[in-house]
Short mmCIF file of N, CA and C in Angstrom, two decimals:
data_model
loop_
_atom_site.label_atom_id
_atom_site.label_comp_id
_atom_site.label_asym_id
_atom_site.label_seq_id
_atom_site.Cartn_x
_atom_site.Cartn_y
_atom_site.Cartn_z
N CYS A 263 -31.90 126.42 -68.17
CA CYS A 263 -31.69 125.35 -69.53
C CYS A 263 -31.95 124.10 -69.55
N ASP A 264 -33.49 124.21 -67.66
CA ASP A 264 -33.09 122.80 -67.31
C ASP A 264 -34.80 123.09 -67.37
N ASN A 265 -34.82 123.07 -68.79
CA ASN A 265 -36.26 122.89 -69.70
C ASN A 265 -37.90 123.43 -68.20
N ALA A 266 -37.64 123.99 -67.73
CA ALA A 266 -38.77 124.57 -66.64
C ALA A 266 -38.66 126.27 -66.64
N ILE A 267 -39.92 125.67 -65.70
CA ILE A 267 -40.77 128.32 -65.82
C ILE A 267 -41.31 127.07 -64.34
N ILE A 268 -40.82 128.47 -63.64
CA ILE A 268 -40.77 127.77 -61.92
C ILE A 268 -41.26 130.17 -62.56
N ILE A 269 -42.87 129.59 -61.67
CA ILE A 269 -42.62 130.81 -60.80
C ILE A 269 -43.11 131.42 -59.19
N TRP A 270 -42.88 132.86 -59.40
CA TRP A 270 -41.47 133.11 -58.42
C TRP A 270 -43.10 133.94 -57.18
N ASN A 271 -42.41 134.02 -56.21
CA ASN A 271 -43.25 135.99 -55.38
C ASN A 271 -42.11 135.62 -54.94
N VAL A 272 -42.00 136.60 -55.68
CA VAL A 272 -39.84 137.38 -54.98
C VAL A 272 -40.67 138.27 -53.54
N GLY A 273 -41.97 138.27 -53.24
CA GLY A 273 -42.20 139.15 -51.37
C GLY A 273 -41.06 138.24 -50.80
N THR A 274 -41.61 137.09 -50.94
CA THR A 274 -41.16 136.23 -49.83
C THR A 274 -39.38 134.42 -50.56
N GLY A 275 -39.79 135.53 -52.09
CA GLY A 275 -38.54 134.19 -51.78
C GLY A 275 -39.23 132.82 -52.41
N GLU A 276 -40.65 132.26 -52.28
CA GLU A 276 -40.91 130.68 -52.55
C GLU A 276 -41.57 130.71 -53.60
N ALA A 277 -40.86 129.43 -54.09
CA ALA A 277 -41.38 129.10 -56.27
C ALA A 277 -42.79 128.58 -55.50
N LEU A 278 -43.41 128.75 -55.90
CA LEU A 278 -44.77 129.53 -56.01
C LEU A 278 -46.26 128.30 -57.35
N LEU A 279 -45.19 128.23 -58.72
CA LEU A 279 -45.12 127.05 -59.35
C LEU A 279 -44.41 126.51 -60.23
N ASN A 280 -44.13 125.11 -61.02
CA ASN A 280 -42.91 124.29 -61.23
C ASN A 280 -43.23 124.09 -61.86
N LEU A 281 -43.21 124.33 -63.09
CA LEU A 281 -43.95 123.50 -64.85
C LEU A 281 -42.25 123.06 -65.79
N ASP A 282 -42.54 122.27 -64.79
CA ASP A 282 -41.17 121.44 -65.15
C ASP A 282 -41.68 120.34 -66.37
N ASP A 283 -43.08 119.73 -66.64
CA ASP A 283 -43.40 119.44 -67.72
C ASP A 283 -43.44 119.72 -69.58
N MET A 284 -43.18 120.47 -68.99
CA MET A 284 -44.03 121.16 -70.41
C MET A 284 -43.11 121.40 -72.07
N HIS A 285 -41.70 121.10 -71.85
CA HIS A 285 -41.03 121.25 -72.85
C HIS A 285 -40.12 121.05 -72.86
N SER A 286 -39.33 120.08 -73.66
CA SER A 286 -38.72 118.65 -73.95
C SER A 286 -36.39 118.88 -74.40
N ASP A 287 -37.66 120.65 -75.08
CA ASP A 287 -35.96 121.30 -75.21
C ASP A 287 -35.66 122.86 -74.70
N MET A 288 -34.63 123.10 -75.29
CA MET A 288 -34.81 125.00 -73.72
C MET A 288 -35.12 125.68 -74.49
N ILE A 289 -36.11 126.20 -72.74
CA ILE A 289 -36.82 127.35 -74.52
C ILE A 289 -35.82 128.47 -74.45
N TYR A 290 -36.52 129.61 -75.13
CA TYR A 290 -36.31 130.66 -75.64
C TYR A 290 -36.22 131.75 -74.84
N ASN A 291 -38.15 131.55 -74.45
CA ASN A 291 -38.10 132.75 -74.40
C ASN A 291 -40.15 132.59 -73.46
N VAL A 292 -40.63 133.44 -72.54
CA VAL A 292 -41.72 133.17 -71.95
C VAL A 292 -42.64 134.68 -72.23
N SER A 293 -42.73 134.80 -72.11
CA SER A 293 -44.20 135.90 -72.12
C SER A 293 -45.53 136.27 -71.69
N TRP A 294 -45.89 136.78 -70.91
CA TRP A 294 -47.95 136.54 -70.16
C TRP A 294 -48.16 137.41 -71.40
N ASN A 295 -49.48 137.22 -71.12
CA ASN A 295 -50.80 138.22 -72.53
C ASN A 295 -50.73 139.28 -70.86
N ARG A 296 -51.77 139.49 -71.46
CA ARG A 296 -52.60 141.81 -70.31
C ARG A 296 -52.87 141.30 -69.23
N ASN A 297 -53.78 139.75 -69.65
CA ASN A 297 -54.80 139.77 -67.19
C ASN A 297 -54.03 138.91 -67.11
N GLY A 298 -52.59 137.97 -67.78
CA GLY A 298 -51.89 137.47 -66.50
C GLY A 298 -52.66 136.41 -66.59
N SER A 299 -53.09 135.44 -67.15
CA SER A 299 -53.92 134.48 -67.26
C SER A 299 -53.11 133.27 -68.21
N LEU A 300 -52.93 133.92 -68.89
CA LEU A 300 -51.70 132.62 -70.13
C LEU A 300 -49.92 133.30 -70.27
N ILE A 301 -49.71 132.08 -70.77
CA ILE A 301 -47.70 132.51 -71.07
C ILE A 301 -48.60 131.53 -72.49
N CYS A 302 -47.28 132.39 -73.23
CA CYS A 302 -46.82 131.74 -74.08
C CYS A 302 -44.92 131.57 -74.16
N THR A 303 -44.52 130.65 -74.64
CA THR A 303 -43.20 129.75 -75.40
C THR A 303 -42.76 130.14 -76.58
N ALA A 304 -41.22 130.16 -76.05
CA ALA A 304 -40.73 129.95 -77.82
C ALA A 304 -39.30 128.93 -77.54
N SER A 305 -39.32 127.36 -77.48
CA SER A 305 -38.67 126.72 -77.80
C SER A 305 -37.20 126.28 -78.46
N LYS A 306 -36.79 125.19 -78.28
CA LYS A 306 -35.14 125.37 -79.04
C LYS A 306 -36.19 123.92 -79.93
N ASP A 307 -37.02 123.10 -79.74
CA ASP A 307 -37.57 122.22 -80.67
C ASP A 307 -39.47 122.60 -81.42
N LYS A 308 -38.53 123.90 -81.49
CA LYS A 308 -39.52 124.95 -82.28
C LYS A 308 -40.68 124.79 -82.75
N LYS A 309 -41.90 124.73 -80.98
CA LYS A 309 -43.26 124.83 -81.17
C LYS A 309 -42.89 126.35 -80.17
N VAL A 310 -44.10 126.42 -79.72
CA VAL A 310 -44.54 127.71 -79.52
C VAL A 310 -45.78 127.57 -79.03
N ARG A 311 -46.15 127.39 -77.52
CA ARG A 311 -46.67 126.49 -77.00
C ARG A 311 -47.12 127.28 -75.75
N VAL A 312 -48.85 128.11 -75.71
CA VAL A 312 -49.92 128.76 -74.82
C VAL A 312 -50.17 128.29 -73.93
N ILE A 313 -49.38 128.67 -72.16
CA ILE A 313 -49.54 127.86 -70.96
C ILE A 313 -50.32 128.56 -70.31
N ASP A 314 -51.26 127.86 -69.43
CA ASP A 314 -52.03 128.29 -69.08
C ASP A 314 -51.21 127.89 -67.40
N PRO A 315 -50.83 128.53 -66.99
CA PRO A 315 -50.06 128.36 -65.79
C PRO A 315 -51.30 127.85 -64.25
N ARG A 316 -51.87 128.16 -63.95
CA ARG A 316 -52.94 127.85 -63.09
C ARG A 316 -53.26 126.57 -62.65
N LYS A 317 -53.93 125.99 -64.52
CA LYS A 317 -54.08 124.97 -64.14
C LYS A 317 -52.88 123.37 -64.99
N GLN A 318 -52.31 123.97 -64.76
CA GLN A 318 -50.43 123.58 -65.69
C GLN A 318 -50.93 123.06 -66.96
N GLU A 319 -51.81 123.41 -68.29
CA GLU A 319 -51.92 122.97 -68.76
C GLU A 319 -51.56 123.20 -70.07
N ILE A 320 -51.54 122.83 -70.98
CA ILE A 320 -51.08 123.59 -72.55
C ILE A 320 -52.16 123.30 -72.61
N VAL A 321 -52.56 125.18 -73.21
CA VAL A 321 -53.85 124.78 -74.10
C VAL A 321 -53.49 125.06 -75.32
N ALA A 322 -52.44 125.39 -75.71
CA ALA A 322 -51.79 125.69 -78.05
C ALA A 322 -50.97 125.17 -77.80
N GLU A 323 -50.44 124.85 -79.67
CA GLU A 323 -50.10 124.49 -79.27
C GLU A 323 -49.47 124.45 -80.73
N LYS A 324 -48.54 125.01 -81.08
CA LYS A 324 -48.24 125.03 -82.69
C LYS A 324 -46.59 124.78 -83.08
N GLU A 325 -46.42 123.94 -83.53
CA GLU A 325 -44.81 123.12 -84.13
C GLU A 325 -44.17 123.75 -85.49
N LYS A 326 -43.69 123.84 -84.94
CA LYS A 326 -42.31 124.27 -86.70
C LYS A 326 -42.68 125.51 -86.65
N ALA A 327 -43.32 126.06 -85.46
CA ALA A 327 -43.59 127.32 -86.39
C ALA A 327 -42.09 128.63 -86.95
N HIS A 328 -42.00 128.27 -86.92
CA HIS A 328 -39.96 128.39 -87.82
C HIS A 328 -39.48 127.10 -88.10
N GLU A 329 -38.55 127.38 -89.58
CA GLU A 329 -38.40 125.65 -89.54
C GLU A 329 -36.49 126.35 -89.07
N GLY A 330 -36.52 127.28 -89.22
CA GLY A 330 -34.37 127.61 -88.54
C GLY A 330 -34.04 127.13 -87.86
N ALA A 331 -33.44 126.73 -87.73
CA ALA A 331 -32.24 126.18 -86.41
C ALA A 331 -31.62 127.86 -85.66
N ARG A 332 -31.57 129.12 -86.02
CA ARG A 332 -31.50 130.22 -85.16
C ARG A 332 -33.12 130.31 -83.99
N PRO A 333 -32.57 130.71 -83.21
CA PRO A 333 -33.61 131.05 -81.31
C PRO A 333 -34.94 131.82 -82.66
N MET A 334 -36.07 131.75 -82.30
CA MET A 334 -37.59 131.92 -82.10
C MET A 334 -37.64 132.81 -81.49
N ARG A 335 -38.17 133.80 -80.97
CA ARG A 335 -39.25 134.81 -80.28
C ARG A 335 -40.39 134.43 -80.08
N ALA A 336 -41.35 134.37 -79.06
CA ALA A 336 -41.94 134.46 -79.17
C ALA A 336 -43.73 135.77 -77.62
N ILE A 337 -44.28 137.38 -78.13
CA ILE A 337 -44.69 137.46 -77.99
C ILE A 337 -46.30 137.22 -77.62
N PHE A 338 -47.13 137.85 -76.31
CA PHE A 338 -48.29 138.13 -75.67
C PHE A 338 -49.47 139.81 -77.30
N LEU A 339 -49.82 139.43 -77.73
CA LEU A 339 -49.92 140.56 -78.23
C LEU A 339 -51.67 141.35 -77.64
N ALA A 340 -50.95 142.27 -77.36
CA ALA A 340 -52.55 143.01 -77.10
C ALA A 340 -54.22 141.59 -77.44
N ASP A 341 -54.07 141.72 -79.02
CA ASP A 341 -55.98 141.43 -78.46
C ASP A 341 -55.89 139.74 -79.33
N GLY A 342 -55.34 139.42 -78.04
CA GLY A 342 -54.42 137.79 -77.05
C GLY A 342 -54.51 137.03 -78.72
N ASN A 343 -53.41 137.68 -79.45
CA ASN A 343 -52.85 136.89 -80.87
C ASN A 343 -51.05 136.53 -79.95
N VAL A 344 -51.00 136.09 -80.70
CA VAL A 344 -49.37 135.27 -80.06
C VAL A 344 -48.52 136.32 -81.63
N PHE A 345 -46.65 137.13 -81.24
CA PHE A 345 -46.22 137.79 -82.81
C PHE A 345 -45.02 137.16 -83.03
N THR A 346 -44.08 135.74 -83.43
CA THR A 346 -43.82 135.45 -83.33
C THR A 346 -42.67 136.11 -84.79
N THR A 347 -41.14 135.22 -83.83
CA THR A 347 -39.09 135.92 -84.77
C THR A 347 -39.27 134.74 -85.11
N GLY A 348 -38.13 134.64 -85.78
CA GLY A 348 -37.96 133.24 -86.97
C GLY A 348 -36.77 133.02 -87.67
N PHE A 349 -36.59 131.92 -88.14
CA PHE A 349 -35.68 131.53 -89.55
C PHE A 349 -36.06 130.79 -90.23
N SER A 350 -36.36 131.22 -90.91
CA SER A 350 -36.79 129.73 -91.97
C SER A 350 -35.40 129.50 -92.15
N ARG A 351 -35.51 128.41 -92.98
CA ARG A 351 -34.63 126.61 -93.38
C ARG A 351 -32.56 127.44 -93.76
N MET A 352 -33.43 128.47 -94.42
CA MET A 352 -32.25 129.02 -95.30
C MET A 352 -31.66 130.20 -94.50
N SER A 353 -32.07 130.12 -93.21
CA SER A 353 -31.52 132.04 -92.08
C SER A 353 -31.88 133.46 -92.99
N GLU A 354 -33.67 132.77 -93.41
CA GLU A 354 -34.26 134.25 -93.55
C GLU A 354 -35.29 134.70 -92.00
N ARG A 355 -35.09 135.72 -92.16
CA ARG A 355 -35.80 136.38 -91.29
C ARG A 355 -37.89 136.59 -91.76
N GLN A 356 -38.58 135.40 -90.21
CA GLN A 356 -39.89 135.43 -90.05
C GLN A 356 -40.55 136.02 -89.55
N LEU A 357 -41.33 136.83 -90.08
CA LEU A 357 -42.35 137.25 -88.45
C LEU A 357 -43.62 136.78 -88.86
N ALA A 358 -44.65 136.30 -87.85
CA ALA A 358 -46.02 135.54 -87.70
C ALA A 358 -46.58 135.52 -86.84
N LEU A 359 -47.72 135.68 -87.54
CA LEU A 359 -48.72 136.01 -87.21
C LEU A 359 -50.01 135.26 -86.18
N TRP A 360 -49.81 134.57 -85.06
CA TRP A 360 -50.62 133.55 -84.43
C TRP A 360 -52.35 132.84 -84.05
N ASN A 361 -53.05 132.78 -83.60
CA ASN A 361 -54.31 133.38 -83.26
C ASN A 361 -54.96 132.03 -82.73
N PRO A 362 -54.28 131.76 -81.22
CA PRO A 362 -54.38 130.24 -80.33
C PRO A 362 -55.37 130.08 -80.09
#
C-alpha cells in the first residue's frame, strides 16, 4: 500500500530497483512480459501502466481502463498485448485487450 514496486535479488536479499514514483495510488497487481523487459501494473487510480524497469520510466499508460470502483487486474500475454479484467460503473464484469 505504499505505491512502490521493489525488484529484489532474492539470492542476496538486496533491493535492486525501487520504482516508488510511478503510481499515485495503491497498486493492485504487477505482471512481467515474456522476456522480462517490461512490467504492467493495474492500480486504484484506474490506470494500466507499462513500465520499463531498467530505464525506470512509463512506456505506455491507459487512463480509466475500467471505470468501476472494484479492483482490476492486468497481465501480459505471449504476443505482447495486455489483458485486463475489471468492472463497469454498474459493477458488470469487463474484459479488455490492449495494445501498449
